[in-house]
XYZ file of C-alpha atoms in Angstrom:
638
model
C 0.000 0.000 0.000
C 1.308 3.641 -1.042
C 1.031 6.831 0.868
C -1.315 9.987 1.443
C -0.639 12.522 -1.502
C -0.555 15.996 -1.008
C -2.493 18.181 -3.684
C -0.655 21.313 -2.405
C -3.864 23.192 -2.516
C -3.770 26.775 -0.966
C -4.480 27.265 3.255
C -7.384 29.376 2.170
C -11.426 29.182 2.304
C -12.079 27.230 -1.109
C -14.140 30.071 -2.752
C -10.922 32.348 -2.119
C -8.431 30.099 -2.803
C -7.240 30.293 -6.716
C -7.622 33.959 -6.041
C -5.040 33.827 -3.303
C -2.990 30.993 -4.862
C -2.416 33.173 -8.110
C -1.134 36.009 -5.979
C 1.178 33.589 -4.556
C 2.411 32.319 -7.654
C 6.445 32.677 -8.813
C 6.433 34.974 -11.993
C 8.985 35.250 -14.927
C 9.557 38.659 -15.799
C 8.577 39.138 -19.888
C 11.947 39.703 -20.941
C 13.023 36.205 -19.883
C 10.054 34.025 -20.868
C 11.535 33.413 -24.211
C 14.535 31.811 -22.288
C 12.175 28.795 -21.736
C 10.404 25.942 -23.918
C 7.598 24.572 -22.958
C 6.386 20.900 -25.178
C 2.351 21.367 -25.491
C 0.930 17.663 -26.831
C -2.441 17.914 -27.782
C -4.388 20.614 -29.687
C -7.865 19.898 -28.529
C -9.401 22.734 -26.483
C -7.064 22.467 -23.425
C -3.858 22.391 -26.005
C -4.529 24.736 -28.236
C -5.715 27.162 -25.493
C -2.391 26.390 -23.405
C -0.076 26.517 -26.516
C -1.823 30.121 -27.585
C -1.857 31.398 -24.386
C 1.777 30.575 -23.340
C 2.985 32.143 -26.912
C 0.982 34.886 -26.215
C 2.996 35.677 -23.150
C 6.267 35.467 -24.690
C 7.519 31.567 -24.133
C 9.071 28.927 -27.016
C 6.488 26.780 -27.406
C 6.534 23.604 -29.656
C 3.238 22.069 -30.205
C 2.322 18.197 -31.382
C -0.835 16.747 -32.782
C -1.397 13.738 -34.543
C -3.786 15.568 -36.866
C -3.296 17.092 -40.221
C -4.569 20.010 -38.726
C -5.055 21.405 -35.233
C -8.813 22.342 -35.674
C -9.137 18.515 -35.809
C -8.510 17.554 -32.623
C -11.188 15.439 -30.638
C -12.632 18.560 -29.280
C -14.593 19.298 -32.449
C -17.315 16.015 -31.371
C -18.777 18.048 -28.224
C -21.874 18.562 -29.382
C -24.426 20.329 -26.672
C -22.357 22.793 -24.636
C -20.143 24.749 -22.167
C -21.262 25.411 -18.414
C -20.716 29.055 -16.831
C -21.842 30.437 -13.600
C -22.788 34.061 -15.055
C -25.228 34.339 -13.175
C -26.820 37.022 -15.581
C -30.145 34.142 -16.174
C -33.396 34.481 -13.753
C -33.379 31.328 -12.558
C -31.662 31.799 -9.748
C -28.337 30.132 -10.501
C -25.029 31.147 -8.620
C -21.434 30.249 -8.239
C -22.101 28.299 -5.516
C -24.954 26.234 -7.018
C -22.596 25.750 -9.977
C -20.484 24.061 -7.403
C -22.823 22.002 -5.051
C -24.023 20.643 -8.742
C -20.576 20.002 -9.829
C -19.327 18.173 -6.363
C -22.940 16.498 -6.240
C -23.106 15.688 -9.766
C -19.738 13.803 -9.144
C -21.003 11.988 -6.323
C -18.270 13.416 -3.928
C -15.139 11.758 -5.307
C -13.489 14.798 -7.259
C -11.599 17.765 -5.316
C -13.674 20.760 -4.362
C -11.151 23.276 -4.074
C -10.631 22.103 -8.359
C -14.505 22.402 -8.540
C -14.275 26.170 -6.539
C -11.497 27.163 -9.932
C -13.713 26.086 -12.180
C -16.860 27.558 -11.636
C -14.647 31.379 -10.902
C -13.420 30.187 -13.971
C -16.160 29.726 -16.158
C -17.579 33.218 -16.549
C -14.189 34.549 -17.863
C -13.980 31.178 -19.938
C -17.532 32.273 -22.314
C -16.767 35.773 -22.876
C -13.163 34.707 -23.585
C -14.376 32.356 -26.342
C -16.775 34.816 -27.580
C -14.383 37.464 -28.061
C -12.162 35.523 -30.101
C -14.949 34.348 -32.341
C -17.129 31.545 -31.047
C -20.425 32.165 -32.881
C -22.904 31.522 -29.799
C -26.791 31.222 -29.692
C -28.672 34.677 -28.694
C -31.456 35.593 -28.003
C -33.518 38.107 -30.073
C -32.308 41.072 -27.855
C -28.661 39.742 -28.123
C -28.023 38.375 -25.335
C -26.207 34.904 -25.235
C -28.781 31.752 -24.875
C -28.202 29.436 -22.239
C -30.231 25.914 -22.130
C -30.410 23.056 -19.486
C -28.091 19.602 -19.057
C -28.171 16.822 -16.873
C -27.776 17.247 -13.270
C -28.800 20.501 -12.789
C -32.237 22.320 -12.288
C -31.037 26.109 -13.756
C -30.015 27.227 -17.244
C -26.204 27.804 -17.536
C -25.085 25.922 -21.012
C -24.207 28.016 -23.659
C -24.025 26.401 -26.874
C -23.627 27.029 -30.582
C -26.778 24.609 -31.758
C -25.547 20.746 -31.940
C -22.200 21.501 -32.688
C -20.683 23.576 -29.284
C -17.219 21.850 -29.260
C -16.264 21.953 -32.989
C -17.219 26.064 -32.823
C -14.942 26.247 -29.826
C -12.590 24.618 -31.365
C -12.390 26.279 -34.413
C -12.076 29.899 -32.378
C -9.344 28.344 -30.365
C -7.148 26.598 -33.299
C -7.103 30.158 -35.062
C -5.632 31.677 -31.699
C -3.065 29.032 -31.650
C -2.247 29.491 -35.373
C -1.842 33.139 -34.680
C 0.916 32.516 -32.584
C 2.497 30.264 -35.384
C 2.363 33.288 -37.346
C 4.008 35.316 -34.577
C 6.438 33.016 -33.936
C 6.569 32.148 -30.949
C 4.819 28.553 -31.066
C 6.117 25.884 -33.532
C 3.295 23.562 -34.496
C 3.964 20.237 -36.181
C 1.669 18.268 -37.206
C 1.223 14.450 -37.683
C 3.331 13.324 -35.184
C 2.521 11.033 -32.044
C 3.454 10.435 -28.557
C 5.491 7.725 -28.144
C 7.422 8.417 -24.928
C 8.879 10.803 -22.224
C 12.402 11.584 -22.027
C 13.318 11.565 -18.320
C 16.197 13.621 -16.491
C 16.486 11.885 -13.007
C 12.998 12.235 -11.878
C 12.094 15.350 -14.166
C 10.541 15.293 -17.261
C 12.657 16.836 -19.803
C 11.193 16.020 -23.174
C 8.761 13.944 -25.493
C 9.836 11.345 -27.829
C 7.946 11.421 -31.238
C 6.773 9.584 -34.099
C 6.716 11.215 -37.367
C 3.251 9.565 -38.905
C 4.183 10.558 -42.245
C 7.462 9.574 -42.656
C 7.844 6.816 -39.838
C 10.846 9.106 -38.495
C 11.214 8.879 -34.593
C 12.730 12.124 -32.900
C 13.795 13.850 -29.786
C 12.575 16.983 -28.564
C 13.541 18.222 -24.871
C 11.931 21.633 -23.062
C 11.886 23.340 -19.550
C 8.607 21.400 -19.249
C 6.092 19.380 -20.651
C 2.332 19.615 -20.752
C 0.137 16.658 -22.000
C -3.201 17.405 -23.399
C -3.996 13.815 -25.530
C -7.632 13.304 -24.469
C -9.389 10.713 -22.329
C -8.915 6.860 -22.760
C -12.702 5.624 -23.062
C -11.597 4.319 -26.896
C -10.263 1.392 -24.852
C -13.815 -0.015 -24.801
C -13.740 -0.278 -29.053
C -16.975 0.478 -29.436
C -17.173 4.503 -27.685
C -18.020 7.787 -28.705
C -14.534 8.357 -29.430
C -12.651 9.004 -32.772
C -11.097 5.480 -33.508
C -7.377 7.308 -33.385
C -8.085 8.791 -29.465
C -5.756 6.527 -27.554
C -4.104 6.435 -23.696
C -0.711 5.966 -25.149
C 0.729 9.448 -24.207
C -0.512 9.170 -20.366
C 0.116 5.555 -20.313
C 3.573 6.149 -20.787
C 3.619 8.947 -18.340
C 2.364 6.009 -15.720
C 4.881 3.980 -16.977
C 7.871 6.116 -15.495
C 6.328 6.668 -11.982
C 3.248 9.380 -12.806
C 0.197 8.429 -10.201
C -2.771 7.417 -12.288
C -6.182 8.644 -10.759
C -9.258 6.711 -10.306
C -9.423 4.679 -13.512
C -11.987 2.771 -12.907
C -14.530 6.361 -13.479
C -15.821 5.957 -16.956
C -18.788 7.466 -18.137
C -20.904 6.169 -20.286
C -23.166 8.208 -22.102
C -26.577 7.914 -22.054
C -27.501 9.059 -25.910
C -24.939 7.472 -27.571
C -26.820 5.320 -30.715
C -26.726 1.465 -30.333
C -24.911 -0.587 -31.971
C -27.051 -2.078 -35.330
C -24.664 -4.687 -36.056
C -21.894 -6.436 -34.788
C -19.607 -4.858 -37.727
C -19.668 -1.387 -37.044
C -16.477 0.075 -35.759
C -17.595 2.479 -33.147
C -20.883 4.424 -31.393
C -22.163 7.539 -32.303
C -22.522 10.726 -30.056
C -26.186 11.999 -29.668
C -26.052 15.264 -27.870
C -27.188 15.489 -24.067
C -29.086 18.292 -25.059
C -31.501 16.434 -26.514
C -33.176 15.452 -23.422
C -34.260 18.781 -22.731
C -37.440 18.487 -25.206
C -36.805 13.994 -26.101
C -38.487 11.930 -23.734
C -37.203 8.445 -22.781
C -39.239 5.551 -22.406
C -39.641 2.020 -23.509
C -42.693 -0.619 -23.853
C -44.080 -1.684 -20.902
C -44.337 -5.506 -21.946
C -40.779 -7.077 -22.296
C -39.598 -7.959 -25.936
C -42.057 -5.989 -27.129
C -41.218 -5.219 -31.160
C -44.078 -3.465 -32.698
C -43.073 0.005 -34.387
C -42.884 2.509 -32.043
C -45.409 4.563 -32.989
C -47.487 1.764 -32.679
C -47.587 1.649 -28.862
C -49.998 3.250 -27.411
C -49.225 5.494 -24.826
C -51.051 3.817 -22.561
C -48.125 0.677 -23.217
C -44.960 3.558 -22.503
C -42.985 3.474 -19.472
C -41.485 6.811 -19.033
C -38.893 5.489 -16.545
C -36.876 8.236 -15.814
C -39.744 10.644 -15.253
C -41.909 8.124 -13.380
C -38.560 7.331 -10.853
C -37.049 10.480 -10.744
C -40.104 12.879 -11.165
C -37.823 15.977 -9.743
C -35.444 16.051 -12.358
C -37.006 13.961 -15.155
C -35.017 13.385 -18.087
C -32.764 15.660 -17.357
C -30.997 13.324 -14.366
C -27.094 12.642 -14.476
C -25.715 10.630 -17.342
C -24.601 7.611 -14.976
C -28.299 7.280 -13.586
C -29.735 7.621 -16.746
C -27.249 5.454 -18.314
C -27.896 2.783 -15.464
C -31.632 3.152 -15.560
C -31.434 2.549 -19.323
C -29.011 -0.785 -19.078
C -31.374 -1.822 -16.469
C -34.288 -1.493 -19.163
C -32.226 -3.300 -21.983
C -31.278 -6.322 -19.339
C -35.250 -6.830 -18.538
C -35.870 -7.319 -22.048
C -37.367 -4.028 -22.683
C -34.897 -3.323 -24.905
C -35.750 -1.770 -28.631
C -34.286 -2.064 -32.109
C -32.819 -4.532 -34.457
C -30.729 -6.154 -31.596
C -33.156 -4.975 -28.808
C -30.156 -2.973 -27.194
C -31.083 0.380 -27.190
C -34.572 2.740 -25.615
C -36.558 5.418 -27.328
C -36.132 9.297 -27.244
C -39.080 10.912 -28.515
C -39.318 14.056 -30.123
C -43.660 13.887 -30.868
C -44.957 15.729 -27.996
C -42.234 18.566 -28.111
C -42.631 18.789 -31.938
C -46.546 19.066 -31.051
C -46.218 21.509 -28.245
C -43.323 24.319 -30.051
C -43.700 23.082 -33.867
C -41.499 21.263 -35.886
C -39.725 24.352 -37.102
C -38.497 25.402 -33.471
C -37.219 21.712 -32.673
C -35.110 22.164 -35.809
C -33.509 25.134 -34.758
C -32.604 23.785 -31.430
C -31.639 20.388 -32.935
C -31.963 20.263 -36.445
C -28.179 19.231 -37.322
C -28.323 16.622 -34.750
C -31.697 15.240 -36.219
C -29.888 15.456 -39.493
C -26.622 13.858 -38.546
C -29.030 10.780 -36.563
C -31.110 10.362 -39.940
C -27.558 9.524 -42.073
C -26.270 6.867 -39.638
C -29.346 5.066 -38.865
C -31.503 5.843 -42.239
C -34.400 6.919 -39.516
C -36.411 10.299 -39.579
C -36.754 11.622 -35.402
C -39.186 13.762 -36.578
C -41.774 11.207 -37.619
C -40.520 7.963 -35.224
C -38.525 7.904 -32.205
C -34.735 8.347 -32.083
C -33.153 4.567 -31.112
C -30.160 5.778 -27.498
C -27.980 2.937 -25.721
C -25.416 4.029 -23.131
C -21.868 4.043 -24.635
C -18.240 4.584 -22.965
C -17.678 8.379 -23.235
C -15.329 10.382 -21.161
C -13.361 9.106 -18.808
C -13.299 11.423 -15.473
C -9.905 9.423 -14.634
C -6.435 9.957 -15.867
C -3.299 11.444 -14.617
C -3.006 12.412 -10.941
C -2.253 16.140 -10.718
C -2.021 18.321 -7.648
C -3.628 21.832 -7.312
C -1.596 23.278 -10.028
C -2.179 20.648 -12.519
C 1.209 19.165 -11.970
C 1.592 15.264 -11.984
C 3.707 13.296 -9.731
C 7.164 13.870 -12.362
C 8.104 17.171 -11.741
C 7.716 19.117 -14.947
C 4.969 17.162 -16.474
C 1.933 19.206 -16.216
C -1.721 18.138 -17.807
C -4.891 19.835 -19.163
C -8.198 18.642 -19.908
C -9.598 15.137 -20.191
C -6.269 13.266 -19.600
C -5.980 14.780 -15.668
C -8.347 14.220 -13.357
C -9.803 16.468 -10.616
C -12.940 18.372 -11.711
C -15.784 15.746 -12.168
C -14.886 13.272 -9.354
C -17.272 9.604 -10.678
C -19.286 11.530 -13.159
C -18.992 14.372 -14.888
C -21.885 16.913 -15.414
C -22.782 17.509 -19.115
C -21.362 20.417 -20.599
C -18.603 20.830 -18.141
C -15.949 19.122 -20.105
C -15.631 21.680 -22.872
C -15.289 24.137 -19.800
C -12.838 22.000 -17.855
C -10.498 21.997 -20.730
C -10.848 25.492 -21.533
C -10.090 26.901 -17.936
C -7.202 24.316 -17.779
C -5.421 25.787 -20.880
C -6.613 29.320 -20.774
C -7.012 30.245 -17.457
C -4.940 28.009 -15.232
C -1.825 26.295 -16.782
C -0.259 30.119 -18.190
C 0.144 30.430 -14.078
C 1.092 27.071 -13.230
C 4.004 26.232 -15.636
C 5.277 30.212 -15.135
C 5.339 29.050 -11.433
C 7.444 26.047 -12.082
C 9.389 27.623 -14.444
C 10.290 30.505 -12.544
C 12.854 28.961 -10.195
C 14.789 27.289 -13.259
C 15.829 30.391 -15.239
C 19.369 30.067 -16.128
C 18.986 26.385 -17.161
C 18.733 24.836 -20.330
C 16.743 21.663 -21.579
C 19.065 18.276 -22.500
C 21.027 18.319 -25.258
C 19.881 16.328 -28.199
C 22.850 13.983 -28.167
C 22.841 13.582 -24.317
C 22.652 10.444 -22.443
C 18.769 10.797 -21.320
C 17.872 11.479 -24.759
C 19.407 8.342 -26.201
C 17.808 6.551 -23.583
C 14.390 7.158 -24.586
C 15.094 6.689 -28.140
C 16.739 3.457 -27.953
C 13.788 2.356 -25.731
C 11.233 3.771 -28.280
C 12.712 2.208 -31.053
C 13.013 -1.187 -29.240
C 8.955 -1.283 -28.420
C 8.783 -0.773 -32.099
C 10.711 -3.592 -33.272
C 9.297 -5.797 -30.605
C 5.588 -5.140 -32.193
C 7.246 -6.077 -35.671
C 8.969 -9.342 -34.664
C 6.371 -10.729 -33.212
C 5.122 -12.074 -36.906
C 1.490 -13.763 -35.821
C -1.214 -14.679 -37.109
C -4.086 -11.321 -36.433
C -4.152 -7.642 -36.844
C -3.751 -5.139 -33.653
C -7.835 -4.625 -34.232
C -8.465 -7.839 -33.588
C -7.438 -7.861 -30.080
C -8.915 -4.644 -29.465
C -12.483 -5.875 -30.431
C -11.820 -8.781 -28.104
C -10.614 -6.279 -25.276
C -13.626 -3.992 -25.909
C -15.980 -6.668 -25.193
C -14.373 -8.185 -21.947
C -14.498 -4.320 -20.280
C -18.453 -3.783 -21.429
C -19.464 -7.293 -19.756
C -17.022 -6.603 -16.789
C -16.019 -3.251 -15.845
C -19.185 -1.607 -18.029
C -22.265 0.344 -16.783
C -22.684 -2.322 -13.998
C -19.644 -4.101 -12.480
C -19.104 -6.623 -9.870
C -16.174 -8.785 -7.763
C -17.429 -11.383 -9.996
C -17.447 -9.780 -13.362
C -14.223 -8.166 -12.559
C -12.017 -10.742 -11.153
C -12.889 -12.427 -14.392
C -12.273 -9.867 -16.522
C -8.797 -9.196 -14.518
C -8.191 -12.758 -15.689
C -9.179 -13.039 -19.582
C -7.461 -9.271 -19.881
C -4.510 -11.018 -18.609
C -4.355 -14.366 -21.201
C -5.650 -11.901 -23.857
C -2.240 -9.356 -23.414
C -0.109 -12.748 -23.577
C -1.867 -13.427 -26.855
C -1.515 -10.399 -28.035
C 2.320 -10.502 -27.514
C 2.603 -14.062 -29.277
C 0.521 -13.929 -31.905
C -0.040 -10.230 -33.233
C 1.118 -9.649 -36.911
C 2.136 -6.206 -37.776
C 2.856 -6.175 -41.500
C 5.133 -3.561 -43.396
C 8.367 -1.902 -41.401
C 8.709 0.699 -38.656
C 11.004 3.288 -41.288
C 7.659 4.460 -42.833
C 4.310 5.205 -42.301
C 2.417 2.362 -40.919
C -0.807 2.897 -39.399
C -0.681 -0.990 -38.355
C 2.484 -0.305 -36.177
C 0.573 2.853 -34.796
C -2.922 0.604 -34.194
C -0.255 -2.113 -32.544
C 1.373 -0.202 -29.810
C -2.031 1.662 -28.901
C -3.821 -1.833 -28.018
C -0.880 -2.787 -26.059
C -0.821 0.119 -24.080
C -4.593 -0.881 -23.704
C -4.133 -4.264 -22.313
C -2.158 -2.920 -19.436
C -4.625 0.031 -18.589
C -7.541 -1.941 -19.170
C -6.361 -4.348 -16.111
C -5.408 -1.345 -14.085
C -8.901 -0.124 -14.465
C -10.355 -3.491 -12.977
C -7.862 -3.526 -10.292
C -9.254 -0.185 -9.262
C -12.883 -0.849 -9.702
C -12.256 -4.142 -7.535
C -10.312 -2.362 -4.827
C -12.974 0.188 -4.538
C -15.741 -1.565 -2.451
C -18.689 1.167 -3.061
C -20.497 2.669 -5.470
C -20.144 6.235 -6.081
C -21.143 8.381 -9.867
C -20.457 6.001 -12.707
C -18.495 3.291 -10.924
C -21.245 0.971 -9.884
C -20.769 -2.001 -8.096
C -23.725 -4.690 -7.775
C -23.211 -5.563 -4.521
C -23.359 -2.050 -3.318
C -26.353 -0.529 -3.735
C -30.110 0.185 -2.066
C -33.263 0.175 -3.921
C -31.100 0.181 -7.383
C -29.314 3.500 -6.305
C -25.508 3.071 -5.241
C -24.387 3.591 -2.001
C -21.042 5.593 -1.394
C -19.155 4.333 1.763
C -17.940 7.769 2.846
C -15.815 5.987 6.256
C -13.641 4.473 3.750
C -13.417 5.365 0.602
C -13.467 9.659 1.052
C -10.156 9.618 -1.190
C -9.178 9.308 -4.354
C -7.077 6.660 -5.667
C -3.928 7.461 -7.467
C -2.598 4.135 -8.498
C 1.544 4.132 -9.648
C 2.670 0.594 -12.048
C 5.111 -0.776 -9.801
C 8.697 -2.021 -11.475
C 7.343 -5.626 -11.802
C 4.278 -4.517 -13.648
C 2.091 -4.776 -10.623
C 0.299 -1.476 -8.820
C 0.819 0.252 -5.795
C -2.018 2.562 -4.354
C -1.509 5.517 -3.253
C -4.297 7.979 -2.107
C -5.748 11.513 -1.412
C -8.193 12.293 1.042
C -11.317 14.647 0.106
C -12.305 17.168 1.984
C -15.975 19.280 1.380
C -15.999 22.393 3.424
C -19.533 23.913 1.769
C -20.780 20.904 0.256
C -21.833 18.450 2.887
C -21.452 14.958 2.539
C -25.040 13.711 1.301
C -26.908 11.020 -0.682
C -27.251 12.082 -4.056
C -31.110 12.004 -4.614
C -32.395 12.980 -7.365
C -36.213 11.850 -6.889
């Protein structure tokens, strides 16, 4: 067993305490910031904002994506919104609501003092994005819209219709390619992650893959920061472009970083079900949605008539007939549990009787078709060319589908993991959204991470080293991490099997849905731990790679992302075993009362930061979580 972590949060009342930890911050004056490189990997909106905003100020930034282009980082798929506590709506809403939802929303496993930051946060975040271009909904006076999400009972998203995060995006890519222009960031595209290079314990550089040529290079900086996204495409079939991957973090793990929680994986409740055993991944359907869509499924088991066939008379409206306070509109992991419980009863609908109906007809009826399609009309459009189906006439087909993962690196206050110089934003760290994370808050978590909060933290590490400069190109630590690099590589090639790198992530995908999915259990787990296991040796004697490592090879890339997966995916059901309640989305069977899961606040107030020991086994470590102003309570959303 490890030891009690410190997240080196500020001796302050949490609603002052970024205020008083940024006056405490170390500062480099302006004339010396371009004395210091800082590596930015990721362009998504927690990259790109940290890579603009750190060239901005005057530092050498080099920036990696494995896109052709930064605008098409994974950020672009957020769909409904970004959260803000404006409080400028007449609902009643606050900073302090935005907070008791955030901390309750997460069922009291994230860090409230990181909650506090990001609701003070969020209403510099939305008129930050709208000055540099976001095109957001107004009203007819001018004013920006706001609509509801899950989890909440006030109006604070802001959204650009159906398509929130590829708007944002597209504002915040043209900020970071203004400081290309300027020069003071260096973007290069198409390359990957393939390791850290370490100096002692200190991060000192990235080690990269050129995906067009196959060319694998060194680059070293003052500091690092990783931005690469969550892990949830570990599960195959997720939300998540098939190229999102762990790799970057994993390797982070690898070389001591604390990992956080893995086991917290949300699964999203309008994600469209799978139609046939083929396809290659789920599709997003906004959260938004289920502001005016109402959920429901037949009342008699294996029921198969058309939809609009039922009577309404034959319609369970579960969600609004067991949580009547908050309706549709509950968190994604209740909703997402309610709906698996549905599917397992044999209520399930559609070709494989794996999905439940959200139903546009009485909204349509009530506000018109033509108001519907203003709200949701690209949505609607996008659902009608994957599934061949018109929501306006019949019922759109939902399933719950692995989503974001609220794990990932272990950071203290200032967003700095457990190597010293190694810093992340976004998705890939972990402290915001605890075991489930509130819709709309993600785009906003990334944002204030790359805007707002790591231009203060790296300047505060940095500060202290002025003077220095990174490795050398040809030093030791630098050939280290190449000749290990290049060694994975040839590993992957030699093995000379007899099935593609896909083919064991399919097979991996399925063993985390049945074990470590929506509902888990000792049981399921233990055997998942155990077929993960023979499935990694597999993998390692009979995976074929064909073509070289000197050129592009999208097999070799596929290759070393699955095995990276095999060894997170058992980490993950390590965690979720070790963790004997049920808290957000991490729900385990025997823990539970009246189908709602049942936290075990005495032992398990603390989040687990797990570190791969040297013989591949893990060591948990843990931080303790204190609420000051949001008590301790059952969430309840009845």
């Amino acid at each position: 067993m490890g030891g009690v972590l410190d997240p080196h949060a500020p001796d302050a009342p949490y609603d002052s305490a970024w205020h008083r930890r940024k006056l405490d911050y170390r500062l480099v004056n302006p004339a010396n910031r371009r004395r210091f490189k800082v590596i930015v990997v990721g362009t998504g909106l927690a990259g790109a904002g940290a890579a603009a905003a750190l060239g901005e100020l005057g530092y050498q930034v080099e920036s990696f994506t494995f896109h052709d282009a930064p605008r098409r980082a994974h950020s672009v798929a957020a769909q409904g919104g970004i959260n803000a506590a404006r409080e400028d709506t007449a609902d009643n809403d606050s900073l302090q609501r935005f907070v008791t939802d955030t901390v309750k929303g997460g069922d009291f496993r994230g860090r409230e003092v990181d909650a506090f930051r990001l609701a003070e946060e969020s209403m510099r975040v939305v008129d930050h994005l709208n000055a540099i271009g976001a095109p957001f909904a107004r009203e007819y006076g001018g004013t920006l819209a706001t609509r509801s999400f899950g989890g909440v009972q006030v109006s604070r998203t802001f959204y650009a219709r159906g398509q929130t995060g590829q708007q944002l995006q597209v504002a915040s890519a043209q900020a970071l390619q203004r400081q290309v222009h300027a020069g003071t960031v260096t973007l290069r595209v198409r390359h990957e992650m393939l390791d850290l290079i370490m100096d002692g314990d200190r991060v000192g550089g990235v080690v990269m893959r050129n995906l067009i040529s196959g060319d694998i290079t060194a680059h070293t900086a003052h500091a690092v920061v990783l931005a690469t996204g969550g892990y949830g495409n570990i599960f195959f079939h997720s939300t998540l472009a098939k190229n999102s991957n762990a790799s970057a973090i994993w390797r982070a793990a690898q070389h001591g970083a604390h990992f956080a929680s893995p086991s917290f994986i949300q699964f999203h409740p309008t994600a469209l079900p799978i139609s046939s055993q083929w396809q290659s991944k789920t599709i997003l359907m906004s959260e938004s949605l289920r502001n005016d869509g109402r959920v429901w499924v037949p009342t008699r088991p294996g029921d198969q008539r058309p939809a609009n066939d039922i009577p309404e008379t034959e319609r369970d409206y579960y969600l609004e007939r067991k949580y009547p306070a908050f309706g549709n509109l509950t968190p994604r992991d209740v909703a997402s549990r309610a709906a698996t419980e549905q599917i397992r009863s044999g209520h399930g609908v559609g070709p494989l009787c794996n999905g439940v109906y959200l139903d546009f007809r009485d909204a349509i009826a009530r506000l018109g078709r033509h108001t519907i399609a203003e709200r949701y009309g690209n949505l609607f459009h996008m659902y009608t060319n994957a599934t061949g189906e018109d929501p306006y006439e019949v019922p759109m087909r939902i399933a719950p589908g692995a989503h974001f993962t609220m794990g990932g690196l272990w950071s203290d206050y200032d967003l700095m993991t457990s190597l010293p110089g190694l810093f992340v934003g976004g998705e890939c760290g972990w402290g915001y959204h605890g075991a489930n994370r509130l819709g709309a808050n993600s785009l906003l978590s990334a944002c204030v991470d790359g805007w707002f909060t790591l231009p203060h933290t790296v300047a505060n590490y940095l500060a202290p080293h002025l003077g220095t400069e990174p490795l050398a190109d040809d030093s030791p630590q630098v050939r280290a991490a190449l000749s290990r690099t290049r060694a994975r590589a040839d590993a992957l090639l030699a093995i000379g099997g007899t099935h593609g790198p896909g083919h064991f992530h399919r097979l991996l995908g399925a063993i985390l849905y049945e074990g470590c999915g929506v509902i888990r259990s000792r049981e399921t787990l233990e055997h998942a731990i155990g077929r993960i296991r023979e499935l990694r040796a597999e993998f390692w004697r009979d995976l074929r790679v064909v073509g070289t490592g000197l050129h592009l090879n999208q097999e070799l890339e596929l290759a070393g992302r699955v095995a990276d997966y095999l060894e997170l995916a058992e980490l993950m059901c390590v965690d979720a075993l070790d963790r004997e309640e049920s808290c957000g989305a991490h729900f385990r069977a025997e823990h539970q009362r009246d189908g709602e899961a049942t936290r075990d606040d005495k032992r398990w107030a603390f989040a687990s930061a797990w570190q791969v020991g040297t013989d591949g086994g893990f060591i948990r470590h843990h931080e303790p979580l204190h609420f000051d102003t949001v008590p301790l309570t059952t969430r309840d959303y009845r």
